[in-house]
Amino acid sequence: MTLVTMADVTAATTRIAPYVRRTPLLRLPGERLWIKPENRQHTRSFKVRGAVNAVARLAERGVGHVIAQSSGNHAQAVAYAAAEHGVRATVVLPDTAPELKVTAARRLGAEVVIVPPALREHTCLALADRFAATVVGSDDFDVIAGHGSAGIEIGRDLPDAGTILVPVCNGGLLAGIAVAAKAVNPAIKVIGVEPELAADGADSFRAGRRTAWPVRETYRTRADGLRAPILGALAWEHIQRYVDDMVTVSEDRIDLAADLLEHKLGERAEPSGAVATAAYLAHGATLPAGPVVAVLSGGNVAGALAGGA
């Protein structure tokens, strides 16, 4: 299996630059914690980085229709990327997806198909066959490379960072950031974070093999963007090679972190986006010395400003 390299991430960073926002690092007052606010992206989520890179490359090859299945943020990102590159987009969402994410995908021009959570992947593949559309998976090679651009930015903005905390769904963001961060500073610790109620990735990391959780269990968490029942196969290969640890956080810690981000920094975080900050609150005393960066991966919550900060 071919892995993403720093050269791939560097090329992706250049390719997506016209379409994404270079987010800053924000210091949490009184702490050694810095926040990477990906809620400021055009679709209020980091997902735009990987989706734009993947769709741009597909458009260059003449692909005219892309399809994706998602809890919401990847769908919006694919819809945005497709619109920017003149490509048709279809997205499959679960019937539990927040209405604001469904509405946003439609507003960006995608055809939206709603199904029960357990049918997302099957429906996506069936529709891809029917429409002769190309699937954009959330841990595809080009998606991981695009996500790595966030790791490059962290390395440039805070070269002495000791730890990066990254939310984990199917692992694409963690994989991309780990590739870039380790290339810039091999000594940095890259740690994935999951809700305790959807900890298939942490279980996989401990067992040394991909471990699936039943959908009925992962859907207990309020972090709707982190409910994937198993890590992506390609993301897993990167995680095994580059990631130092995976930790979990409680629902209460996630809520506390979201409140802290809003009240201390004025940043709106959806539960999925707050888990990395929650990990600092729960595990900060045991993290390696030096500055800690927590990726605020998304802010698609009611009351958030459309289009990002």
PDB file of C-alpha atoms in Angstrom:
ATOM      1  CA  MET A   1       0.000   0.000   0.000  1.00  0.00           C
ATOM      2  CA  THR A   2       1.493   3.355  -1.059  1.00  0.00           C
ATOM      3  CA  LEU A   3       1.711   5.904   1.747  1.00  0.00           C
ATOM      4  CA  VAL A   4       1.493   9.679   1.535  1.00  0.00           C
ATOM      5  CA  THR A   5       4.864  11.430   1.665  1.00  0.00           C
ATOM      6  CA  MET A   6       5.898  14.929   2.621  1.00  0.00           C
ATOM      7  CA  ALA A   7       6.309  15.659  -1.105  1.00  0.00           C
ATOM      8  CA  ASP A   8       2.633  14.754  -1.611  1.00  0.00           C
ATOM      9  CA  VAL A   9       1.596  17.009   1.264  1.00  0.00           C
ATOM     10  CA  THR A  10       3.712  19.893  -0.038  1.00  0.00           C
ATOM     11  CA  ALA A  11       2.192  19.589  -3.506  1.00  0.00           C
ATOM     12  CA  ALA A  12      -1.299  19.454  -2.023  1.00  0.00           C
ATOM     13  CA  THR A  13      -0.622  22.543   0.086  1.00  0.00           C
ATOM     14  CA  THR A  14       0.220  24.518  -3.042  1.00  0.00           C
ATOM     15  CA  ARG A  15      -2.740  23.093  -4.983  1.00  0.00           C
ATOM     16  CA  ILE A  16      -5.378  23.967  -2.396  1.00  0.00           C
ATOM     17  CA  ALA A  17      -4.002  27.373  -1.364  1.00  0.00           C
ATOM     18  CA  PRO A  18      -6.504  29.408  -3.461  1.00  0.00           C
ATOM     19  CA  TYR A  19      -9.462  27.563  -1.905  1.00  0.00           C
ATOM     20  CA  VAL A  20      -8.666  27.224   1.811  1.00  0.00           C
ATOM     21  CA  ARG A  21      -7.873  29.554   4.657  1.00  0.00           C
ATOM     22  CA  ARG A  22      -4.512  29.422   6.395  1.00  0.00           C
ATOM     23  CA  THR A  23      -5.710  29.236   9.977  1.00  0.00           C
ATOM     24  CA  PRO A  24      -3.587  30.716  12.795  1.00  0.00           C
ATOM     25  CA  LEU A  25      -2.633  29.275  16.166  1.00  0.00           C
ATOM     26  CA  LEU A  26      -4.435  30.788  19.172  1.00  0.00           C
ATOM     27  CA  ARG A  27      -2.951  30.635  22.670  1.00  0.00           C
ATOM     28  CA  LEU A  28      -5.336  29.618  25.440  1.00  0.00           C
ATOM     29  CA  PRO A  29      -4.701  32.175  28.224  1.00  0.00           C
ATOM     30  CA  GLY A  30      -2.652  30.812  31.099  1.00  0.00           C
ATOM     31  CA  GLU A  31      -1.972  27.463  29.422  1.00  0.00           C
ATOM     32  CA  ARG A  32       0.678  25.859  27.206  1.00  0.00           C
ATOM     33  CA  LEU A  33      -2.137  25.002  24.807  1.00  0.00           C
ATOM     34  CA  TRP A  34      -2.489  26.422  21.308  1.00  0.00           C
ATOM     35  CA  ILE A  35      -5.639  25.962  19.235  1.00  0.00           C
ATOM     36  CA  LYS A  36      -5.656  25.388  15.452  1.00  0.00           C
ATOM     37  CA  PRO A  37      -9.124  26.809  14.555  1.00  0.00           C
ATOM     38  CA  GLU A  38     -10.194  24.873  11.466  1.00  0.00           C
ATOM     39  CA  ASN A  39     -13.749  26.029  12.228  1.00  0.00           C
ATOM     40  CA  ARG A  40     -12.675  29.166  10.343  1.00  0.00           C
ATOM     41  CA  GLN A  41     -12.519  27.335   7.006  1.00  0.00           C
ATOM     42  CA  HIS A  42     -15.084  28.139   4.291  1.00  0.00           C
ATOM     43  CA  THR A  43     -17.198  25.121   5.247  1.00  0.00           C
ATOM     44  CA  ARG A  44     -16.379  25.526   8.951  1.00  0.00           C
ATOM     45  CA  SER A  45     -14.327  22.308   8.975  1.00  0.00           C
ATOM     46  CA  PHE A  46     -10.853  21.007   8.146  1.00  0.00           C
ATOM     47  CA  LYS A  47     -12.472  18.635   5.643  1.00  0.00           C
ATOM     48  CA  VAL A  48     -12.173  21.241   2.890  1.00  0.00           C
ATOM     49  CA  ARG A  49      -8.392  20.722   2.780  1.00  0.00           C
ATOM     50  CA  GLY A  50      -8.556  17.091   1.679  1.00  0.00           C
ATOM     51  CA  ALA A  51     -11.688  17.402  -0.415  1.00  0.00           C
ATOM     52  CA  VAL A  52     -10.322  20.253  -2.517  1.00  0.00           C
ATOM     53  CA  ASN A  53      -7.083  18.408  -3.158  1.00  0.00           C
ATOM     54  CA  ALA A  54      -8.878  15.210  -4.179  1.00  0.00           C
ATOM     55  CA  VAL A  55     -11.544  16.862  -6.338  1.00  0.00           C
ATOM     56  CA  ALA A  56      -9.002  19.143  -8.024  1.00  0.00           C
ATOM     57  CA  ARG A  57      -6.926  16.137  -9.075  1.00  0.00           C
ATOM     58  CA  LEU A  58     -10.007  14.262 -10.284  1.00  0.00           C
ATOM     59  CA  ALA A  59     -11.165  17.295 -12.284  1.00  0.00           C
ATOM     60  CA  GLU A  60      -7.740  17.463 -13.938  1.00  0.00           C
ATOM     61  CA  ARG A  61      -8.299  13.876 -15.107  1.00  0.00           C
ATOM     62  CA  GLY A  62     -11.699  14.714 -16.572  1.00  0.00           C
ATOM     63  CA  VAL A  63     -13.952  13.302 -13.834  1.00  0.00           C
ATOM     64  CA  GLY A  64     -17.316  15.053 -14.060  1.00  0.00           C
ATOM     65  CA  HIS A  65     -19.248  13.610 -11.098  1.00  0.00           C
ATOM     66  CA  VAL A  66     -18.049  12.868  -7.567  1.00  0.00           C
ATOM     67  CA  ILE A  67     -19.892  11.191  -4.715  1.00  0.00           C
ATOM     68  CA  ALA A  68     -19.180  10.873  -0.999  1.00  0.00           C
ATOM     69  CA  GLN A  69     -20.788   9.525   2.150  1.00  0.00           C
ATOM     70  CA  SER A  70     -20.408  11.554   5.306  1.00  0.00           C
ATOM     71  CA  SER A  71     -21.846  12.553   8.664  1.00  0.00           C
ATOM     72  CA  GLY A  72     -21.950  16.089   7.273  1.00  0.00           C
ATOM     73  CA  ASN A  73     -18.647  17.952   7.171  1.00  0.00           C
ATOM     74  CA  HIS A  74     -16.983  15.852   4.452  1.00  0.00           C
ATOM     75  CA  ALA A  75     -20.170  16.196   2.413  1.00  0.00           C
ATOM     76  CA  GLN A  76     -20.026  19.979   2.619  1.00  0.00           C
ATOM     77  CA  ALA A  77     -16.348  19.970   1.722  1.00  0.00           C
ATOM     78  CA  VAL A  78     -16.871  17.769  -1.334  1.00  0.00           C
ATOM     79  CA  ALA A  79     -19.808  19.943  -2.407  1.00  0.00           C
ATOM     80  CA  TYR A  80     -17.677  23.080  -2.057  1.00  0.00           C
ATOM     81  CA  ALA A  81     -14.724  21.551  -3.907  1.00  0.00           C
ATOM     82  CA  ALA A  82     -16.959  20.279  -6.711  1.00  0.00           C
ATOM     83  CA  ALA A  83     -18.583  23.681  -7.165  1.00  0.00           C
ATOM     84  CA  GLU A  84     -15.192  25.379  -7.340  1.00  0.00           C
ATOM     85  CA  HIS A  85     -14.016  22.943 -10.030  1.00  0.00           C
ATOM     86  CA  GLY A  86     -17.192  22.663 -12.101  1.00  0.00           C
ATOM     87  CA  VAL A  87     -17.908  19.068 -11.084  1.00  0.00           C
ATOM     88  CA  ARG A  88     -21.279  17.516 -10.180  1.00  0.00           C
ATOM     89  CA  ALA A  89     -21.540  16.293  -6.582  1.00  0.00           C
ATOM     90  CA  THR A  90     -23.806  13.790  -4.829  1.00  0.00           C
ATOM     91  CA  VAL A  91     -23.492  13.231  -1.072  1.00  0.00           C
ATOM     92  CA  VAL A  92     -25.019  10.530   1.125  1.00  0.00           C
ATOM     93  CA  LEU A  93     -25.858  11.575   4.691  1.00  0.00           C
ATOM     94  CA  PRO A  94     -27.368   9.665   7.638  1.00  0.00           C
ATOM     95  CA  ASP A  95     -30.858  10.589   8.804  1.00  0.00           C
ATOM     96  CA  THR A  96     -29.245  11.646  12.091  1.00  0.00           C
ATOM     97  CA  ALA A  97     -27.152  14.392  10.445  1.00  0.00           C
ATOM     98  CA  PRO A  98     -27.739  17.891  11.870  1.00  0.00           C
ATOM     99  CA  GLU A  99     -30.082  19.836   9.605  1.00  0.00           C
ATOM    100  CA  LEU A 100     -27.588  22.696   9.304  1.00  0.00           C
ATOM    101  CA  LYS A 101     -25.076  20.292   7.678  1.00  0.00           C
ATOM    102  CA  VAL A 102     -27.685  18.901   5.298  1.00  0.00           C
ATOM    103  CA  THR A 103     -28.824  22.395   4.331  1.00  0.00           C
ATOM    104  CA  ALA A 104     -25.256  23.578   3.827  1.00  0.00           C
ATOM    105  CA  ALA A 105     -24.452  20.696   1.450  1.00  0.00           C
ATOM    106  CA  ARG A 106     -27.525  21.505  -0.625  1.00  0.00           C
ATOM    107  CA  ARG A 107     -26.720  25.215  -0.614  1.00  0.00           C
ATOM    108  CA  LEU A 108     -23.291  24.409  -2.019  1.00  0.00           C
ATOM    109  CA  GLY A 109     -24.929  22.642  -4.964  1.00  0.00           C
ATOM    110  CA  ALA A 110     -24.750  18.960  -4.026  1.00  0.00           C
ATOM    111  CA  GLU A 111     -27.539  16.456  -4.540  1.00  0.00           C
ATOM    112  CA  VAL A 112     -28.223  15.075  -1.054  1.00  0.00           C
ATOM    113  CA  VAL A 113     -29.400  11.509  -0.363  1.00  0.00           C
ATOM    114  CA  ILE A 114     -30.549  10.687   3.189  1.00  0.00           C
ATOM    115  CA  VAL A 115     -30.354   7.104   4.516  1.00  0.00           C
ATOM    116  CA  PRO A 116     -30.153   5.264   7.863  1.00  0.00           C
ATOM    117  CA  PRO A 117     -26.621   5.433   9.333  1.00  0.00           C
ATOM    118  CA  ALA A 118     -25.775   1.786   8.679  1.00  0.00           C
ATOM    119  CA  LEU A 119     -26.574   2.162   4.952  1.00  0.00           C
ATOM    120  CA  ARG A 120     -24.324   5.117   4.209  1.00  0.00           C
ATOM    121  CA  GLU A 121     -21.435   3.235   2.638  1.00  0.00           C
ATOM    122  CA  HIS A 122     -23.558   0.708   0.729  1.00  0.00           C
ATOM    123  CA  THR A 123     -25.758   3.463  -0.703  1.00  0.00           C
ATOM    124  CA  CYS A 124     -22.762   5.540  -1.730  1.00  0.00           C
ATOM    125  CA  LEU A 125     -21.193   2.655  -3.639  1.00  0.00           C
ATOM    126  CA  ALA A 126     -24.489   1.697  -5.288  1.00  0.00           C
ATOM    127  CA  LEU A 127     -25.106   5.257  -6.449  1.00  0.00           C
ATOM    128  CA  ALA A 128     -21.532   5.524  -7.701  1.00  0.00           C
ATOM    129  CA  ASP A 129     -22.216   2.543  -9.958  1.00  0.00           C
ATOM    130  CA  ARG A 130     -25.565   3.936 -11.097  1.00  0.00           C
ATOM    131  CA  PHE A 131     -24.239   7.413 -11.902  1.00  0.00           C
ATOM    132  CA  ALA A 132     -20.733   6.358 -13.023  1.00  0.00           C
ATOM    133  CA  ALA A 133     -19.495   8.743 -10.350  1.00  0.00           C
ATOM    134  CA  THR A 134     -16.109   8.660  -8.583  1.00  0.00           C
ATOM    135  CA  VAL A 135     -16.168   8.143  -4.817  1.00  0.00           C
ATOM    136  CA  VAL A 136     -14.183  10.602  -2.720  1.00  0.00           C
ATOM    137  CA  GLY A 137     -13.478   8.706   0.493  1.00  0.00           C
ATOM    138  CA  SER A 138     -12.579  10.625   3.612  1.00  0.00           C
ATOM    139  CA  ASP A 139      -9.264   8.776   3.920  1.00  0.00           C
ATOM    140  CA  ASP A 140      -8.334   8.584   0.221  1.00  0.00           C
ATOM    141  CA  PHE A 141      -4.688   9.205  -0.637  1.00  0.00           C
ATOM    142  CA  ASP A 142      -5.269  12.740  -1.959  1.00  0.00           C
ATOM    143  CA  VAL A 143      -7.568  13.559   0.943  1.00  0.00           C
ATOM    144  CA  ILE A 144      -4.903  12.575   3.469  1.00  0.00           C
ATOM    145  CA  ALA A 145      -2.312  14.623   1.567  1.00  0.00           C
ATOM    146  CA  GLY A 146      -4.574  17.675   1.640  1.00  0.00           C
ATOM    147  CA  HIS A 147      -5.183  17.329   5.362  1.00  0.00           C
ATOM    148  CA  GLY A 148      -1.437  17.235   5.879  1.00  0.00           C
ATOM    149  CA  SER A 149      -1.329  20.924   4.947  1.00  0.00           C
ATOM    150  CA  ALA A 150      -2.581  21.690   8.459  1.00  0.00           C
ATOM    151  CA  GLY A 151       0.475  19.898   9.846  1.00  0.00           C
ATOM    152  CA  ILE A 152       2.793  21.998   7.687  1.00  0.00           C
ATOM    153  CA  GLU A 153       1.178  25.164   9.021  1.00  0.00           C
ATOM    154  CA  ILE A 154       1.547  24.023  12.634  1.00  0.00           C
ATOM    155  CA  GLY A 155       5.222  23.233  12.067  1.00  0.00           C
ATOM    156  CA  ARG A 156       5.886  26.639  10.567  1.00  0.00           C
ATOM    157  CA  ASP A 157       3.925  28.605  13.186  1.00  0.00           C
ATOM    158  CA  LEU A 158       5.111  26.750  16.301  1.00  0.00           C
ATOM    159  CA  PRO A 159       8.338  24.842  15.527  1.00  0.00           C
ATOM    160  CA  ASP A 160       8.951  24.060  19.209  1.00  0.00           C
ATOM    161  CA  ALA A 161       5.590  22.330  19.709  1.00  0.00           C
ATOM    162  CA  GLY A 162       5.975  19.115  21.699  1.00  0.00           C
ATOM    163  CA  THR A 163       2.585  17.528  21.038  1.00  0.00           C
ATOM    164  CA  ILE A 164      -0.268  17.740  18.541  1.00  0.00           C
ATOM    165  CA  LEU A 165      -3.713  16.475  19.564  1.00  0.00           C
ATOM    166  CA  VAL A 166      -5.932  15.494  16.617  1.00  0.00           C
ATOM    167  CA  PRO A 167      -9.603  14.406  16.514  1.00  0.00           C
ATOM    168  CA  VAL A 168     -10.166  10.976  14.943  1.00  0.00           C
ATOM    169  CA  CYS A 169     -13.088   9.727  12.880  1.00  0.00           C
ATOM    170  CA  ASN A 170     -11.754   7.399  10.196  1.00  0.00           C
ATOM    171  CA  GLY A 171      -8.243   8.757  10.737  1.00  0.00           C
ATOM    172  CA  GLY A 172      -7.604  10.810   7.584  1.00  0.00           C
ATOM    173  CA  LEU A 173      -6.812  14.049   9.428  1.00  0.00           C
ATOM    174  CA  LEU A 174      -4.600  12.269  11.961  1.00  0.00           C
ATOM    175  CA  ALA A 175      -2.725  10.484   9.175  1.00  0.00           C
ATOM    176  CA  GLY A 176      -2.082  13.634   7.148  1.00  0.00           C
ATOM    177  CA  ILE A 177      -0.992  15.769  10.090  1.00  0.00           C
ATOM    178  CA  ALA A 178       1.263  12.978  11.376  1.00  0.00           C
ATOM    179  CA  VAL A 179       3.072  12.651   8.042  1.00  0.00           C
ATOM    180  CA  ALA A 180       3.747  16.389   7.857  1.00  0.00           C
ATOM    181  CA  ALA A 181       4.526  16.961  11.521  1.00  0.00           C
ATOM    182  CA  LYS A 182       7.006  14.081  11.733  1.00  0.00           C
ATOM    183  CA  ALA A 183       8.742  15.266   8.562  1.00  0.00           C
ATOM    184  CA  VAL A 184       9.205  18.725  10.063  1.00  0.00           C
ATOM    185  CA  ASN A 185      10.117  17.483  13.568  1.00  0.00           C
ATOM    186  CA  PRO A 186      10.608  13.727  14.076  1.00  0.00           C
ATOM    187  CA  ALA A 187      10.589  14.201  17.862  1.00  0.00           C
ATOM    188  CA  ILE A 188       7.100  15.696  18.051  1.00  0.00           C
ATOM    189  CA  LYS A 189       4.360  13.529  19.575  1.00  0.00           C
ATOM    190  CA  VAL A 190       1.203  13.135  17.500  1.00  0.00           C
ATOM    191  CA  ILE A 191      -1.774  11.820  19.463  1.00  0.00           C
ATOM    192  CA  GLY A 192      -5.226  10.917  18.183  1.00  0.00           C
ATOM    193  CA  VAL A 193      -8.321  11.689  20.259  1.00  0.00           C
ATOM    194  CA  GLU A 194     -11.710   9.961  20.270  1.00  0.00           C
ATOM    195  CA  PRO A 195     -14.845  10.051  22.418  1.00  0.00           C
ATOM    196  CA  GLU A 196     -15.007   7.214  24.927  1.00  0.00           C
ATOM    197  CA  LEU A 197     -18.308   6.194  23.309  1.00  0.00           C
ATOM    198  CA  ALA A 198     -16.733   5.773  19.856  1.00  0.00           C
ATOM    199  CA  ALA A 199     -13.254   4.503  20.633  1.00  0.00           C
ATOM    200  CA  ASP A 200     -12.736   2.005  17.828  1.00  0.00           C
ATOM    201  CA  GLY A 201      -9.499   3.754  16.825  1.00  0.00           C
ATOM    202  CA  ALA A 202      -8.048   3.645  20.321  1.00  0.00           C
ATOM    203  CA  ASP A 203      -8.956  -0.037  20.527  1.00  0.00           C
ATOM    204  CA  SER A 204      -7.262  -0.607  17.167  1.00  0.00           C
ATOM    205  CA  PHE A 205      -4.131   1.205  18.299  1.00  0.00           C
ATOM    206  CA  ARG A 206      -3.870  -0.911  21.453  1.00  0.00           C
ATOM    207  CA  ALA A 207      -4.557  -4.168  19.608  1.00  0.00           C
ATOM    208  CA  GLY A 208      -2.285  -3.428  16.649  1.00  0.00           C
ATOM    209  CA  ARG A 209      -5.061  -4.192  14.145  1.00  0.00           C
ATOM    210  CA  ARG A 210      -8.151  -2.394  12.879  1.00  0.00           C
ATOM    211  CA  THR A 211     -11.068  -3.041  15.193  1.00  0.00           C
ATOM    212  CA  ALA A 212     -14.674  -2.203  14.319  1.00  0.00           C
ATOM    213  CA  TRP A 213     -17.383  -1.023  16.703  1.00  0.00           C
ATOM    214  CA  PRO A 214     -21.103  -1.534  15.981  1.00  0.00           C
ATOM    215  CA  VAL A 215     -22.765   1.572  14.547  1.00  0.00           C
ATOM    216  CA  ARG A 216     -25.344   1.484  17.356  1.00  0.00           C
ATOM    217  CA  GLU A 217     -22.483   2.042  19.817  1.00  0.00           C
ATOM    218  CA  THR A 218     -20.548   4.760  18.007  1.00  0.00           C
ATOM    219  CA  TYR A 219     -23.775   6.726  17.497  1.00  0.00           C
ATOM    220  CA  ARG A 220     -24.123   7.184  21.266  1.00  0.00           C
ATOM    221  CA  THR A 221     -21.648  10.069  21.274  1.00  0.00           C
ATOM    222  CA  ARG A 222     -22.780  13.636  20.655  1.00  0.00           C
ATOM    223  CA  ALA A 223     -19.646  14.088  18.532  1.00  0.00           C
ATOM    224  CA  ASP A 224     -21.521  13.247  15.320  1.00  0.00           C
ATOM    225  CA  GLY A 225     -18.438  13.755  13.127  1.00  0.00           C
ATOM    226  CA  LEU A 226     -16.514  11.014  14.958  1.00  0.00           C
ATOM    227  CA  ARG A 227     -18.955   8.123  14.709  1.00  0.00           C
ATOM    228  CA  ALA A 228     -17.204   6.052  12.036  1.00  0.00           C
ATOM    229  CA  PRO A 229     -17.215   2.417  13.202  1.00  0.00           C
ATOM    230  CA  ILE A 230     -13.689   1.652  11.979  1.00  0.00           C
ATOM    231  CA  LEU A 231     -10.535   3.455  10.877  1.00  0.00           C
ATOM    232  CA  GLY A 232      -9.962   3.738   7.146  1.00  0.00           C
ATOM    233  CA  ALA A 233      -7.546   1.142   5.795  1.00  0.00           C
ATOM    234  CA  LEU A 234      -5.114   3.682   4.313  1.00  0.00           C
ATOM    235  CA  ALA A 235      -5.327   5.986   7.313  1.00  0.00           C
ATOM    236  CA  TRP A 236      -4.546   3.005   9.543  1.00  0.00           C
ATOM    237  CA  GLU A 237      -1.305   2.287   7.713  1.00  0.00           C
ATOM    238  CA  HIS A 238      -0.134   5.852   8.389  1.00  0.00           C
ATOM    239  CA  ILE A 239      -1.313   5.760  12.005  1.00  0.00           C
ATOM    240  CA  GLN A 240       0.683   2.606  12.693  1.00  0.00           C
ATOM    241  CA  ARG A 241       3.812   4.204  11.291  1.00  0.00           C
ATOM    242  CA  TYR A 242       3.606   7.805  12.495  1.00  0.00           C
ATOM    243  CA  VAL A 243       1.210   8.186  15.443  1.00  0.00           C
ATOM    244  CA  ASP A 244       2.525   7.974  19.018  1.00  0.00           C
ATOM    245  CA  ASP A 245      -0.672   7.353  20.979  1.00  0.00           C
ATOM    246  CA  MET A 246      -4.453   7.536  21.009  1.00  0.00           C
ATOM    247  CA  VAL A 247      -6.541   8.700  23.962  1.00  0.00           C
ATOM    248  CA  THR A 248     -10.240   9.013  24.737  1.00  0.00           C
ATOM    249  CA  VAL A 249     -12.388  11.663  26.410  1.00  0.00           C
ATOM    250  CA  SER A 250     -15.778  11.662  28.090  1.00  0.00           C
ATOM    251  CA  GLU A 251     -18.890  13.452  26.840  1.00  0.00           C
ATOM    252  CA  ASP A 252     -18.703  15.804  29.830  1.00  0.00           C
ATOM    253  CA  ARG A 253     -15.107  16.738  28.981  1.00  0.00           C
ATOM    254  CA  ILE A 254     -16.135  17.439  25.387  1.00  0.00           C
ATOM    255  CA  ASP A 255     -18.876  19.813  26.578  1.00  0.00           C
ATOM    256  CA  LEU A 256     -16.478  21.517  28.975  1.00  0.00           C
ATOM    257  CA  ALA A 257     -13.918  21.999  26.203  1.00  0.00           C
ATOM    258  CA  ALA A 258     -16.499  23.482  23.823  1.00  0.00           C
ATOM    259  CA  ASP A 259     -17.577  25.962  26.503  1.00  0.00           C
ATOM    260  CA  LEU A 260     -13.959  26.875  27.233  1.00  0.00           C
ATOM    261  CA  LEU A 261     -13.172  27.509  23.565  1.00  0.00           C
ATOM    262  CA  GLU A 262     -16.161  29.799  23.212  1.00  0.00           C
ATOM    263  CA  HIS A 263     -15.713  31.745  26.416  1.00  0.00           C
ATOM    264  CA  LYS A 264     -11.910  32.084  26.371  1.00  0.00           C
ATOM    265  CA  LEU A 265     -11.286  32.435  22.629  1.00  0.00           C
ATOM    266  CA  GLY A 266     -14.661  33.192  21.075  1.00  0.00           C
ATOM    267  CA  GLU A 267     -14.412  30.049  18.897  1.00  0.00           C
ATOM    268  CA  ARG A 268     -17.530  27.951  18.280  1.00  0.00           C
ATOM    269  CA  ALA A 269     -16.695  24.240  18.275  1.00  0.00           C
ATOM    270  CA  GLU A 270     -19.034  21.383  17.478  1.00  0.00           C
ATOM    271  CA  PRO A 271     -18.531  18.409  19.839  1.00  0.00           C
ATOM    272  CA  SER A 272     -16.325  16.642  17.279  1.00  0.00           C
ATOM    273  CA  GLY A 273     -14.159  19.731  17.010  1.00  0.00           C
ATOM    274  CA  ALA A 274     -13.738  20.077  20.769  1.00  0.00           C
ATOM    275  CA  VAL A 275     -12.342  16.616  21.530  1.00  0.00           C
ATOM    276  CA  ALA A 276      -8.677  17.562  21.110  1.00  0.00           C
ATOM    277  CA  THR A 277      -9.050  20.413  23.600  1.00  0.00           C
ATOM    278  CA  ALA A 278     -10.923  17.999  25.865  1.00  0.00           C
ATOM    279  CA  ALA A 279      -7.906  15.680  25.724  1.00  0.00           C
ATOM    280  CA  TYR A 280      -5.660  18.494  26.951  1.00  0.00           C
ATOM    281  CA  LEU A 281      -8.038  19.128  29.847  1.00  0.00           C
ATOM    282  CA  ALA A 282      -8.115  15.431  30.731  1.00  0.00           C
ATOM    283  CA  HIS A 283      -4.531  14.378  30.006  1.00  0.00           C
ATOM    284  CA  GLY A 284      -2.497  17.608  29.937  1.00  0.00           C
ATOM    285  CA  ALA A 285      -0.459  16.740  33.022  1.00  0.00           C
ATOM    286  CA  THR A 286       0.878  13.586  31.366  1.00  0.00           C
ATOM    287  CA  LEU A 287       1.683  15.070  27.957  1.00  0.00           C
ATOM    288  CA  PRO A 288       5.327  15.658  26.974  1.00  0.00           C
ATOM    289  CA  ALA A 289       7.007  18.940  27.865  1.00  0.00           C
ATOM    290  CA  GLY A 290       6.588  21.901  25.538  1.00  0.00           C
ATOM    291  CA  PRO A 291       3.714  23.633  23.773  1.00  0.00           C
ATOM    292  CA  VAL A 292       0.662  21.545  22.912  1.00  0.00           C
ATOM    293  CA  VAL A 293      -1.459  22.126  19.801  1.00  0.00           C
ATOM    294  CA  ALA A 294      -5.091  20.976  19.732  1.00  0.00           C
ATOM    295  CA  VAL A 295      -6.836  20.908  16.366  1.00  0.00           C
ATOM    296  CA  LEU A 296     -10.313  22.438  16.562  1.00  0.00           C
ATOM    297  CA  SER A 297     -11.533  20.447  13.592  1.00  0.00           C
ATOM    298  CA  GLY A 298     -14.984  21.901  13.037  1.00  0.00           C
ATOM    299  CA  GLY A 299     -17.544  24.466  14.134  1.00  0.00           C
ATOM    300  CA  ASN A 300     -20.781  23.548  12.387  1.00  0.00           C
ATOM    301  CA  VAL A 301     -23.121  24.385  15.244  1.00  0.00           C
ATOM    302  CA  ALA A 302     -26.298  26.428  15.417  1.00  0.00           C
ATOM    303  CA  GLY A 303     -25.524  30.126  15.705  1.00  0.00           C
ATOM    304  CA  ALA A 304     -22.128  29.918  14.015  1.00  0.00           C
ATOM    305  CA  LEU A 305     -21.521  32.460  11.288  1.00  0.00           C
ATOM    306  CA  ALA A 306     -22.013  31.124   7.781  1.00  0.00           C
ATOM    307  CA  GLY A 307     -18.807  30.750   5.818  1.00  0.00           C
ATOM    308  CA  GLY A 308     -16.452  30.861   8.788  1.00  0.00           C
ATOM    309  CA  ALA A 309     -14.796  33.581  10.818  1.00  0.00           C
TER     310      ALA A 309
END
